[in-house]
Short mmCIF file of C-alpha atoms in Angstrom, two decimals:
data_model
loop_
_atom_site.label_atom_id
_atom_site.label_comp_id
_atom_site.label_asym_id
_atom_site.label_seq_id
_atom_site.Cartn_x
_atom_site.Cartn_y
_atom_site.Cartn_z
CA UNK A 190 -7.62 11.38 -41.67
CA UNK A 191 -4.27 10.43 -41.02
CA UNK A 192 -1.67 12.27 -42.01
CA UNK A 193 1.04 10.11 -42.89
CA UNK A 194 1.54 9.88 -47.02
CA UNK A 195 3.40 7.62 -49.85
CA UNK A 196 5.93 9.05 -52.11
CA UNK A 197 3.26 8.25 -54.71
CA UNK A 198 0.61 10.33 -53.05
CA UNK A 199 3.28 13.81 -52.43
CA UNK A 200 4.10 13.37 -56.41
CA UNK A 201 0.23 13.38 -57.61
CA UNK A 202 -0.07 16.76 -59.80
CA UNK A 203 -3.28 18.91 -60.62
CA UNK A 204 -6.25 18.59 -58.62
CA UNK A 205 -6.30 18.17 -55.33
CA UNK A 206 -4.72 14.22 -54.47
CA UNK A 207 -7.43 12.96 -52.17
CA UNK A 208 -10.49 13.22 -54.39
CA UNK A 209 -8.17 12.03 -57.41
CA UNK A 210 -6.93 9.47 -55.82
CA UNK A 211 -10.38 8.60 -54.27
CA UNK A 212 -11.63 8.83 -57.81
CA UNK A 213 -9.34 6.43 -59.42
CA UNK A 214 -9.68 3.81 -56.76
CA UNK A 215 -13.78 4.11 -56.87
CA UNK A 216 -13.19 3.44 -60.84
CA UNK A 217 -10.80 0.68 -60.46
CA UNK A 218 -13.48 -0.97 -58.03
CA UNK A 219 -16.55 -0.54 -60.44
CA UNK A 220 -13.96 -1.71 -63.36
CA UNK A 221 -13.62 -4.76 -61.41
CA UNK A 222 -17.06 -5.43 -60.97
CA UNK A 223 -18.40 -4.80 -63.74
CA UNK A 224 -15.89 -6.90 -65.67
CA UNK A 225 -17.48 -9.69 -63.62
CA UNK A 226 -15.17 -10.31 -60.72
CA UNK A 227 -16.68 -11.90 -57.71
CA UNK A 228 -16.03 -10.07 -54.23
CA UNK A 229 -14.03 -12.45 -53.07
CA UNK A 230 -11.96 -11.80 -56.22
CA UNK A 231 -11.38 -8.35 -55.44
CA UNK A 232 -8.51 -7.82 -53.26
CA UNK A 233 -7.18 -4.50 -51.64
CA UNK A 234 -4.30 -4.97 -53.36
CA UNK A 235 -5.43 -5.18 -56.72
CA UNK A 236 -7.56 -2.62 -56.66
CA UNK A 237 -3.98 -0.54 -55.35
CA UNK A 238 -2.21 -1.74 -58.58
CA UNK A 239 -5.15 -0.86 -60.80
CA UNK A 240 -6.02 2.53 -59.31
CA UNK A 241 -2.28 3.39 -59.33
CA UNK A 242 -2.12 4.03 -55.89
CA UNK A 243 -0.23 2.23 -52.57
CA UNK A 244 -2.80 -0.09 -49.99
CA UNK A 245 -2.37 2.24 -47.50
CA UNK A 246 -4.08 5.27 -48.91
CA UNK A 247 -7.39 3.02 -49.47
CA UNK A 248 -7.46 1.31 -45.99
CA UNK A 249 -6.91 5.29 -44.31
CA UNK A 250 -10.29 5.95 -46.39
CA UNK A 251 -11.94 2.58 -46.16
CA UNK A 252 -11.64 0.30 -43.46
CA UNK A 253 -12.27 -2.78 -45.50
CA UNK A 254 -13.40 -4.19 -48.72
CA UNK A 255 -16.88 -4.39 -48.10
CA UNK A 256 -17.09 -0.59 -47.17
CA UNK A 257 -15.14 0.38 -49.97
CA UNK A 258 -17.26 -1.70 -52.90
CA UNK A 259 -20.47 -0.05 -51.17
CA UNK A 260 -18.77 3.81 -51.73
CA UNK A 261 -18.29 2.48 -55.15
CA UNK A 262 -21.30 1.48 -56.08
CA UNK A 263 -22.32 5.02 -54.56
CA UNK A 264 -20.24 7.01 -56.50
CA UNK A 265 -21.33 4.88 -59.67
CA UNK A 266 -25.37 5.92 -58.75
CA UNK A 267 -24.07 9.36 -58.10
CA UNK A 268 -25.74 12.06 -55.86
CA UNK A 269 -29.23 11.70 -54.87
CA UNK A 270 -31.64 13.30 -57.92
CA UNK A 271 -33.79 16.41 -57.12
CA UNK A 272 -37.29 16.38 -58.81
CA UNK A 273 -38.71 19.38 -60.76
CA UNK A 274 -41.94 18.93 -58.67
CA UNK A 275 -43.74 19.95 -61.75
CA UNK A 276 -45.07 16.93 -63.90
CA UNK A 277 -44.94 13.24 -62.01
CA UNK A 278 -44.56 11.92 -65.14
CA UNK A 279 -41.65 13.96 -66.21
CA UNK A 280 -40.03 13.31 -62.62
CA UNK A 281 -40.25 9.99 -63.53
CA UNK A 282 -38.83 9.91 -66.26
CA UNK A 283 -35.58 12.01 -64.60
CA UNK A 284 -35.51 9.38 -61.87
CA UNK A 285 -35.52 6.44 -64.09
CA UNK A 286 -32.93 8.04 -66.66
CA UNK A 287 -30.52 9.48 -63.60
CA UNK A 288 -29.86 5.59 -62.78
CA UNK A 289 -28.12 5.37 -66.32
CA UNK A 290 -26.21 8.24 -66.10
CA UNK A 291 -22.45 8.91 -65.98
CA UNK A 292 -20.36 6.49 -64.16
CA UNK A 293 -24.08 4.48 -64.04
CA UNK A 294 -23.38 3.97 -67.87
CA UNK A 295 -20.42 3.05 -68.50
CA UNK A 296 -20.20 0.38 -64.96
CA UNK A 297 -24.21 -0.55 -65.14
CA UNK A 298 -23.04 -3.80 -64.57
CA UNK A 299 -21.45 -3.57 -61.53
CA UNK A 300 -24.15 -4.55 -58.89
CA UNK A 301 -25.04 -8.27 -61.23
CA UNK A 302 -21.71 -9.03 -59.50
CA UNK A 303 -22.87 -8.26 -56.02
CA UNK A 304 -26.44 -9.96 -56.30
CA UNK A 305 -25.02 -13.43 -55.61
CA UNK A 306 -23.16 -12.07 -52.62
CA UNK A 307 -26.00 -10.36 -51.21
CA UNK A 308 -27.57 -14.08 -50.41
CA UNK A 309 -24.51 -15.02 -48.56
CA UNK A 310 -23.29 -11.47 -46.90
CA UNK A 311 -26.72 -9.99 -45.63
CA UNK A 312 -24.04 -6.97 -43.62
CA UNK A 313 -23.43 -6.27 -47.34
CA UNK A 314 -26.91 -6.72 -48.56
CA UNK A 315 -27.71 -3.79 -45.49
CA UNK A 316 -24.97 -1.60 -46.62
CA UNK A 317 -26.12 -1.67 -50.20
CA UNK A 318 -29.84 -1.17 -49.48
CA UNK A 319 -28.60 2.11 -47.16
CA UNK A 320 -27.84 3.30 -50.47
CA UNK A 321 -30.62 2.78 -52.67
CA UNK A 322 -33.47 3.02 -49.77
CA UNK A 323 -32.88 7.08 -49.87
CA UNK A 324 -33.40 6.90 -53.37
CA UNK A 325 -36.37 4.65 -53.81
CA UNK A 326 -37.92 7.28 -51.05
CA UNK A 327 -37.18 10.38 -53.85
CA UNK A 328 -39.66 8.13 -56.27
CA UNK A 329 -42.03 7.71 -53.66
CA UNK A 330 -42.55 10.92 -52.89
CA UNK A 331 -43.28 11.40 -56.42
CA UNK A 332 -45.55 8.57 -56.34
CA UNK A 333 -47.22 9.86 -53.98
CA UNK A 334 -47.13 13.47 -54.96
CA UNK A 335 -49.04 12.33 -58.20
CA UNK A 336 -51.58 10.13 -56.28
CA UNK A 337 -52.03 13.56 -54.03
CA UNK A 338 -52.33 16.09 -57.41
CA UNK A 339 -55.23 13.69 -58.91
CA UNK A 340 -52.21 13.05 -62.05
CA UNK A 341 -52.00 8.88 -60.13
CA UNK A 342 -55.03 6.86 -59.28
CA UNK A 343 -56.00 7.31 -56.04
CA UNK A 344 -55.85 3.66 -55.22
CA UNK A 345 -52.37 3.09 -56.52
CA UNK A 346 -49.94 0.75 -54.98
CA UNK A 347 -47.24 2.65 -54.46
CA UNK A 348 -44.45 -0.17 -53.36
CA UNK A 349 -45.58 -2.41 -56.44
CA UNK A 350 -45.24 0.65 -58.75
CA UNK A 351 -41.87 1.28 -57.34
CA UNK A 352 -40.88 -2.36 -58.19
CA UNK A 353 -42.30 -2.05 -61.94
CA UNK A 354 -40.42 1.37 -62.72
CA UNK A 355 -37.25 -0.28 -61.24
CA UNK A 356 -37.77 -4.25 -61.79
CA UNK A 357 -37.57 -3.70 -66.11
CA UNK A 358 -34.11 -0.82 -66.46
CA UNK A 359 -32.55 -3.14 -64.00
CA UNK A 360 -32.88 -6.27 -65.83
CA UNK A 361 -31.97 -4.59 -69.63
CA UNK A 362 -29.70 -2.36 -68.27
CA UNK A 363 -27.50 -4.72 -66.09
CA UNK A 364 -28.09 -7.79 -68.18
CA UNK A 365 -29.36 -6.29 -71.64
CA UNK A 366 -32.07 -9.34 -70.98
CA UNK A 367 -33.98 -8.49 -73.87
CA UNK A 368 -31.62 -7.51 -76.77
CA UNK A 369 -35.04 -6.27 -78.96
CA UNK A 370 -35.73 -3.29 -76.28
CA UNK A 371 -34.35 -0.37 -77.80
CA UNK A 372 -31.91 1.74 -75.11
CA UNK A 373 -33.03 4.98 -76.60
CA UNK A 374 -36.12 6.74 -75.36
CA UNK A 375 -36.55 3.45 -72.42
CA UNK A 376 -37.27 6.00 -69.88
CA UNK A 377 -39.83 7.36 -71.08
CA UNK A 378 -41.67 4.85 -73.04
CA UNK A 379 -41.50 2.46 -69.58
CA UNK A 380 -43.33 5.35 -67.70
CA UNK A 381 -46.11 5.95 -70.11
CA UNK A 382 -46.49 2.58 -70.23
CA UNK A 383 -46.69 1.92 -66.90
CA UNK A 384 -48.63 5.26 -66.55
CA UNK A 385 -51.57 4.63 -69.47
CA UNK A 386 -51.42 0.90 -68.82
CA UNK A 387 -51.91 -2.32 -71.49
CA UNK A 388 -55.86 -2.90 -71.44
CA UNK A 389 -57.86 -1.82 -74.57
CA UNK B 9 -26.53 -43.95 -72.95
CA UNK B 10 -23.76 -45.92 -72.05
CA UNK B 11 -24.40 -49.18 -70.84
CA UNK B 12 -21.48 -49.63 -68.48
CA UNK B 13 -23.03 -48.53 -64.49
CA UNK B 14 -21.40 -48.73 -61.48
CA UNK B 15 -22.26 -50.45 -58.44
CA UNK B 16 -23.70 -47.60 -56.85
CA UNK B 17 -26.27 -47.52 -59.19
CA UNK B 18 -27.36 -51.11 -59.46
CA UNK B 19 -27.88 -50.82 -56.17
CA UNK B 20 -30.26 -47.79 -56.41
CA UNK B 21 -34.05 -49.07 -55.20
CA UNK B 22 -37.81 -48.06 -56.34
CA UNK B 23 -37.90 -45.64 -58.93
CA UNK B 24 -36.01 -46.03 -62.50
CA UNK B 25 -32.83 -45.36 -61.08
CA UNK B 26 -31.44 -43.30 -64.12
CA UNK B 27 -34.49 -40.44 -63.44
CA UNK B 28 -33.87 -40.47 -59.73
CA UNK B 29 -30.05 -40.27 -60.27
CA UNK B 30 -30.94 -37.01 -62.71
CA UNK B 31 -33.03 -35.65 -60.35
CA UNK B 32 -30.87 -36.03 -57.26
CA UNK B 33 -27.85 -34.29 -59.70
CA UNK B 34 -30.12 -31.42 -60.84
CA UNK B 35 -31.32 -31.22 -57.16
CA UNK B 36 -27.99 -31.07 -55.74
CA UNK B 37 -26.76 -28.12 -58.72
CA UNK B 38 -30.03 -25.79 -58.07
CA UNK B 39 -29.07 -26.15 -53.99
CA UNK B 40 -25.52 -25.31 -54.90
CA UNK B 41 -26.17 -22.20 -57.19
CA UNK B 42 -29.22 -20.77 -55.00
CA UNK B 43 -27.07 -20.77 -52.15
CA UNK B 44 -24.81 -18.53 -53.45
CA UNK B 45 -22.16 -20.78 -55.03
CA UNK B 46 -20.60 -19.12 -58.31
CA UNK B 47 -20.57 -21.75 -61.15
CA UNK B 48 -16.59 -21.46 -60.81
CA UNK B 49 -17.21 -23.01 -57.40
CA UNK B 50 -19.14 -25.79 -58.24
CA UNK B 51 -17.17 -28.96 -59.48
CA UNK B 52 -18.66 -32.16 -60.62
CA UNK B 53 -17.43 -33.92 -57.85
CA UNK B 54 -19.01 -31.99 -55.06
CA UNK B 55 -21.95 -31.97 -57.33
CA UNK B 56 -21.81 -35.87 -57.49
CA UNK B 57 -20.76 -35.95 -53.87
CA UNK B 58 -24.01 -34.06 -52.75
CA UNK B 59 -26.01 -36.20 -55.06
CA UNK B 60 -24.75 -39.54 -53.68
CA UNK B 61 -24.16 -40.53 -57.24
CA UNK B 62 -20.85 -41.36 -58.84
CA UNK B 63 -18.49 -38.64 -61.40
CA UNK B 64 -19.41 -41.48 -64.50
CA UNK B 65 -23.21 -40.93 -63.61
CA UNK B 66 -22.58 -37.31 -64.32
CA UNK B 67 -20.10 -37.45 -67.12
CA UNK B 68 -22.68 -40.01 -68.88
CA UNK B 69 -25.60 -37.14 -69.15
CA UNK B 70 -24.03 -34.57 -69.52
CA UNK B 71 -20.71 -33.40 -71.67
CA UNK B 72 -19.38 -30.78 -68.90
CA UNK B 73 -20.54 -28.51 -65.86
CA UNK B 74 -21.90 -25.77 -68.16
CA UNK B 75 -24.38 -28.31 -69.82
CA UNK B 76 -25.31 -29.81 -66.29
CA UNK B 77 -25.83 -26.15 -64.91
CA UNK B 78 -28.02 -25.16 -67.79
CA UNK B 79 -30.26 -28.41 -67.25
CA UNK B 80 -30.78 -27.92 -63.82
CA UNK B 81 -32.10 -23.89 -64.74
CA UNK B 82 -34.27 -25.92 -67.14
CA UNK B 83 -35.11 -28.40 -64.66
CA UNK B 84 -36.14 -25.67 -62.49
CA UNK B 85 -38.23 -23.40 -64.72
CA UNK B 86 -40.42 -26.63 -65.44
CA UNK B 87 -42.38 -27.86 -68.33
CA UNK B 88 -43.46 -24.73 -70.79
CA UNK B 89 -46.98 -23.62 -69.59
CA UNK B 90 -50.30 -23.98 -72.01
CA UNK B 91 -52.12 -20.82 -71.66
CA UNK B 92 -55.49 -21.76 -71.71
CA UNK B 93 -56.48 -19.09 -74.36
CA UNK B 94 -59.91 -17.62 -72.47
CA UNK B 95 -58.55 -14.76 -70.97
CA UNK B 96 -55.57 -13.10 -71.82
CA UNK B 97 -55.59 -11.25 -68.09
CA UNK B 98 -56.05 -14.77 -67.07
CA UNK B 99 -53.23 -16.56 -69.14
CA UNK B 100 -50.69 -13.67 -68.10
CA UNK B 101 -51.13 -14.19 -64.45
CA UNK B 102 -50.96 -18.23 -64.80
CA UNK B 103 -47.40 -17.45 -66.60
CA UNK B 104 -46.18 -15.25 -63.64
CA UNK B 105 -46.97 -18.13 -61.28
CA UNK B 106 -45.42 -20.41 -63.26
CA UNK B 107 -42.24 -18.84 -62.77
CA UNK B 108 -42.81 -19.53 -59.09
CA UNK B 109 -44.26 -23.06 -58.74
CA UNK B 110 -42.40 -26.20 -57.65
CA UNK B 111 -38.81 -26.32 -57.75
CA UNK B 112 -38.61 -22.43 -59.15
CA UNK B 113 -39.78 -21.41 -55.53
CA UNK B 114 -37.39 -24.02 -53.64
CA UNK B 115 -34.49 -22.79 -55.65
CA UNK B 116 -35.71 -19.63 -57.05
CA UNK B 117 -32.43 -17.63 -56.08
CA UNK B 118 -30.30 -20.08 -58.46
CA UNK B 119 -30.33 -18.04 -61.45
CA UNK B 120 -28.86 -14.69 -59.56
CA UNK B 121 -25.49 -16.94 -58.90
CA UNK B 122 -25.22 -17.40 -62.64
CA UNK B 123 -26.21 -13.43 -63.48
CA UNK B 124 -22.32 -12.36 -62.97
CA UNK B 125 -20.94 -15.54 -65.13
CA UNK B 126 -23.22 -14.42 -68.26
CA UNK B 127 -20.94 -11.46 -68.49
CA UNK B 128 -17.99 -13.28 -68.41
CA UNK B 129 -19.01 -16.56 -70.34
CA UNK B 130 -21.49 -15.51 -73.56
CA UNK B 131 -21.63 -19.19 -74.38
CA UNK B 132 -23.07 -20.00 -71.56
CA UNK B 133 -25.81 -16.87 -71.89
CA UNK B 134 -26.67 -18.24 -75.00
CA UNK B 135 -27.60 -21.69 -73.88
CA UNK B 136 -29.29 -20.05 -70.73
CA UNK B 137 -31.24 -17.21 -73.48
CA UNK B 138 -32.16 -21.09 -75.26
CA UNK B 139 -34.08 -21.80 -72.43
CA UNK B 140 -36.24 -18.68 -71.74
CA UNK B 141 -36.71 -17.92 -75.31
CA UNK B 142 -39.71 -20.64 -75.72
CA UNK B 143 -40.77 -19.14 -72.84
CA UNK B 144 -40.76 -15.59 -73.68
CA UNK B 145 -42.26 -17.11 -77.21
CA UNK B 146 -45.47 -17.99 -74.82
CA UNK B 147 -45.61 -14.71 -73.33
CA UNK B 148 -45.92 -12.85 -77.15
CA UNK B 149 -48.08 -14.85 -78.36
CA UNK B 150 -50.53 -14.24 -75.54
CA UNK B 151 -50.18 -10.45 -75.69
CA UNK B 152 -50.13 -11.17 -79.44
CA UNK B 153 -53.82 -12.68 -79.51
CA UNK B 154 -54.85 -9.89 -76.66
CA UNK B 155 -54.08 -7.26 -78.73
CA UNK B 156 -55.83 -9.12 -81.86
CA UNK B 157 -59.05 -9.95 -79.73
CA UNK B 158 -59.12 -6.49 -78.85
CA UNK B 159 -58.34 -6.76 -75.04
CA UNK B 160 -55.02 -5.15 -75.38
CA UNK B 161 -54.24 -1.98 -76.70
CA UNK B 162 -53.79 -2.01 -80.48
CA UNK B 163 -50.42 0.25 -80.19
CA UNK B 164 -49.05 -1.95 -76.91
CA UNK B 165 -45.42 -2.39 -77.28
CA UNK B 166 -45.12 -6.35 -76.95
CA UNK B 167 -41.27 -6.83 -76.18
CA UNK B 168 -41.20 -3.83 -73.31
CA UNK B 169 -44.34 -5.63 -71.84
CA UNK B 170 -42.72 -8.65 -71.98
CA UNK B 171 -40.27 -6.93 -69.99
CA UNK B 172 -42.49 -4.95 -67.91
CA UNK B 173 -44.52 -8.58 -66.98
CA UNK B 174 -40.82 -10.66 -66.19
CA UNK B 175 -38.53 -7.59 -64.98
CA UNK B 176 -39.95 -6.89 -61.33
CA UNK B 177 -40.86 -10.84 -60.83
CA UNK B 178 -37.29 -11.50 -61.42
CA UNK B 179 -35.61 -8.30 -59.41
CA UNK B 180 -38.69 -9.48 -56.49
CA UNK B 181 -37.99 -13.12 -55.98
CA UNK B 182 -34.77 -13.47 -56.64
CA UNK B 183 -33.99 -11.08 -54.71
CA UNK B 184 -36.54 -10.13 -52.35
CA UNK B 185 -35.77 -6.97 -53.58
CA UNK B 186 -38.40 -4.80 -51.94
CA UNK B 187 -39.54 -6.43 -48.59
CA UNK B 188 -42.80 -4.50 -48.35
CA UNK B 189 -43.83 -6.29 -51.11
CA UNK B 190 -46.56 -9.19 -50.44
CA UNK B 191 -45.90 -12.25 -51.77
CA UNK B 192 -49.62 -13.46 -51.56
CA UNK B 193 -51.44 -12.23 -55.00
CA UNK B 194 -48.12 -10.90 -56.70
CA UNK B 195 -49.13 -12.43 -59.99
CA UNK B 196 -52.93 -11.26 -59.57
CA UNK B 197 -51.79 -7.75 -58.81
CA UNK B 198 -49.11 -7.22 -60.52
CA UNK B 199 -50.52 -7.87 -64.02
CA UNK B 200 -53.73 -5.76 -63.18
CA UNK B 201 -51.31 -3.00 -63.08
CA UNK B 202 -49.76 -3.37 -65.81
CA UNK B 203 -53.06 -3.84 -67.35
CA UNK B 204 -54.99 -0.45 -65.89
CA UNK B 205 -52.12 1.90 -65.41
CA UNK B 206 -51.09 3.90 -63.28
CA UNK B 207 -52.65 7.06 -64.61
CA UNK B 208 -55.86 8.56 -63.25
#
């Protein structure tokens, strides 16, 4: 970390100015994003003015944008969720519920604005799958937990079941696709759907 | 339709040359927006430039770019798909395809470039919602007569299985989303899934 700091930064009060600072720059990014800016519409710059804070402080953290939108989009997931290890379906639940949680809430629609870069920038596409691959591999554990406790089927297909509990909250939650799904109570009535299944 | 046509389009051999100017135009939009072109970038005169057609060809059809844009999703999705009303197992799986047949699979990463706009421009969500609505409209009536002939379950919530049938199709091909899974069978297993469950 370099030691060399703004006027701005030696005047920040309170908690400690790094992590606020941090903070307010990972909010301005997500603000950004989910507001519907394109990456290429996201400057350095702007997202100095916005967080309140000079260009220098982000590029001692960040070396570039593309790092910097990827910690954002980290910070808005939050940290990795720890199972109960009790009922899969329960996990579940947890895991599909801890993707709508705090900053996940109120920027859910940050990553729509990074889908149609990910076909262009597949360095970007990398960086962002580093960050949900760890947490794909906390629900497949659980997957395969249940398949291992007799609660799953023994033949499941775990990688198609991952895409079914993930595939649906993506598309209502970053899109609202269909406005007749109720938010309230989605995580649990997509996993005992998915769980009991449709047939008669 | 305006009679007035320029001498591009006199010229224009074989086929009626009003349908193969349309298609060339819709052609040249789906190329633009599934490789990763945001609608901002796309102007009618590259659009017309790519299409070998003239601006007045374009302006003729269609009143503006979001109009054009909207077409060419249409164009893409296809005709709306009979179900053939034997199986409902068997209708569900034909509509998954259908998502993925002709141009849908050349150009199936179009609609992720317009994702981002919808938040920005709700006009243009509602004309794109105008298109998938007859479609979803297929989908609930099939589940619909499944749960009336008994092959469903007579509690299934329709509009989260609606969801639970488009959400990981769209997250999977659009975006490759989860590259361990196959794309040979995905409609086949996929709603056989959702059909059994997941439980033991």
């Amino acid at each position: 970390m370099n030691t060399v700091e703004t006027a701005q930064e030696r005047k920040a009060p309170g908690r400690p100015r790094n992590a606020q600072a941090d903070e307010a720059i990972l909010d301005a990014v997500l603000e950004m994003l989910s507001s519907g800016q394109s990456v290429a519409a996201i400057s350095i710059e702007a997202v100095a003015a916005k967080a309140g804070v000079g260009k220098a402080t982000i590029y001692r953290r960040w070396p570039n944008k593309e790092a910097l939108i990827i910690d954002a989009v980290a910070a808005m997931k939050g940290a990795l969720p720890t199972p109960a290890g009790e009922s899969v379906r329960d996990d579940l639940v947890m895991l599909v519920k801890a993707n709508r949680s705090g900053r996940a809430q109120k920027y859910g629609k940050a990553t729509v604005c990074l889908l149609p870069e990910f076909l262009k920038d597949e360095q970007l596409h990398h960086m962002y799958q580093a960050v949900i691959e760890p947490r794909r591999d906390v629900m497949r554990s659980v997957l395969r937990r249940g398949v291992q406790s007799g609660e799953l089927r023994p033949d499941l297909d775990i990688e198609l079941t991952l895409l079914m509990i993930q595939g649906p909250g993506m598309m209502q939650h970053m899109l609202n696709w269909n406005p007749n799904i109720a938010d309230d109570g989605f995580a649990e009535t997509l996993i005992d759907a998915i769980l009991r299944g449709a047939a008669a």
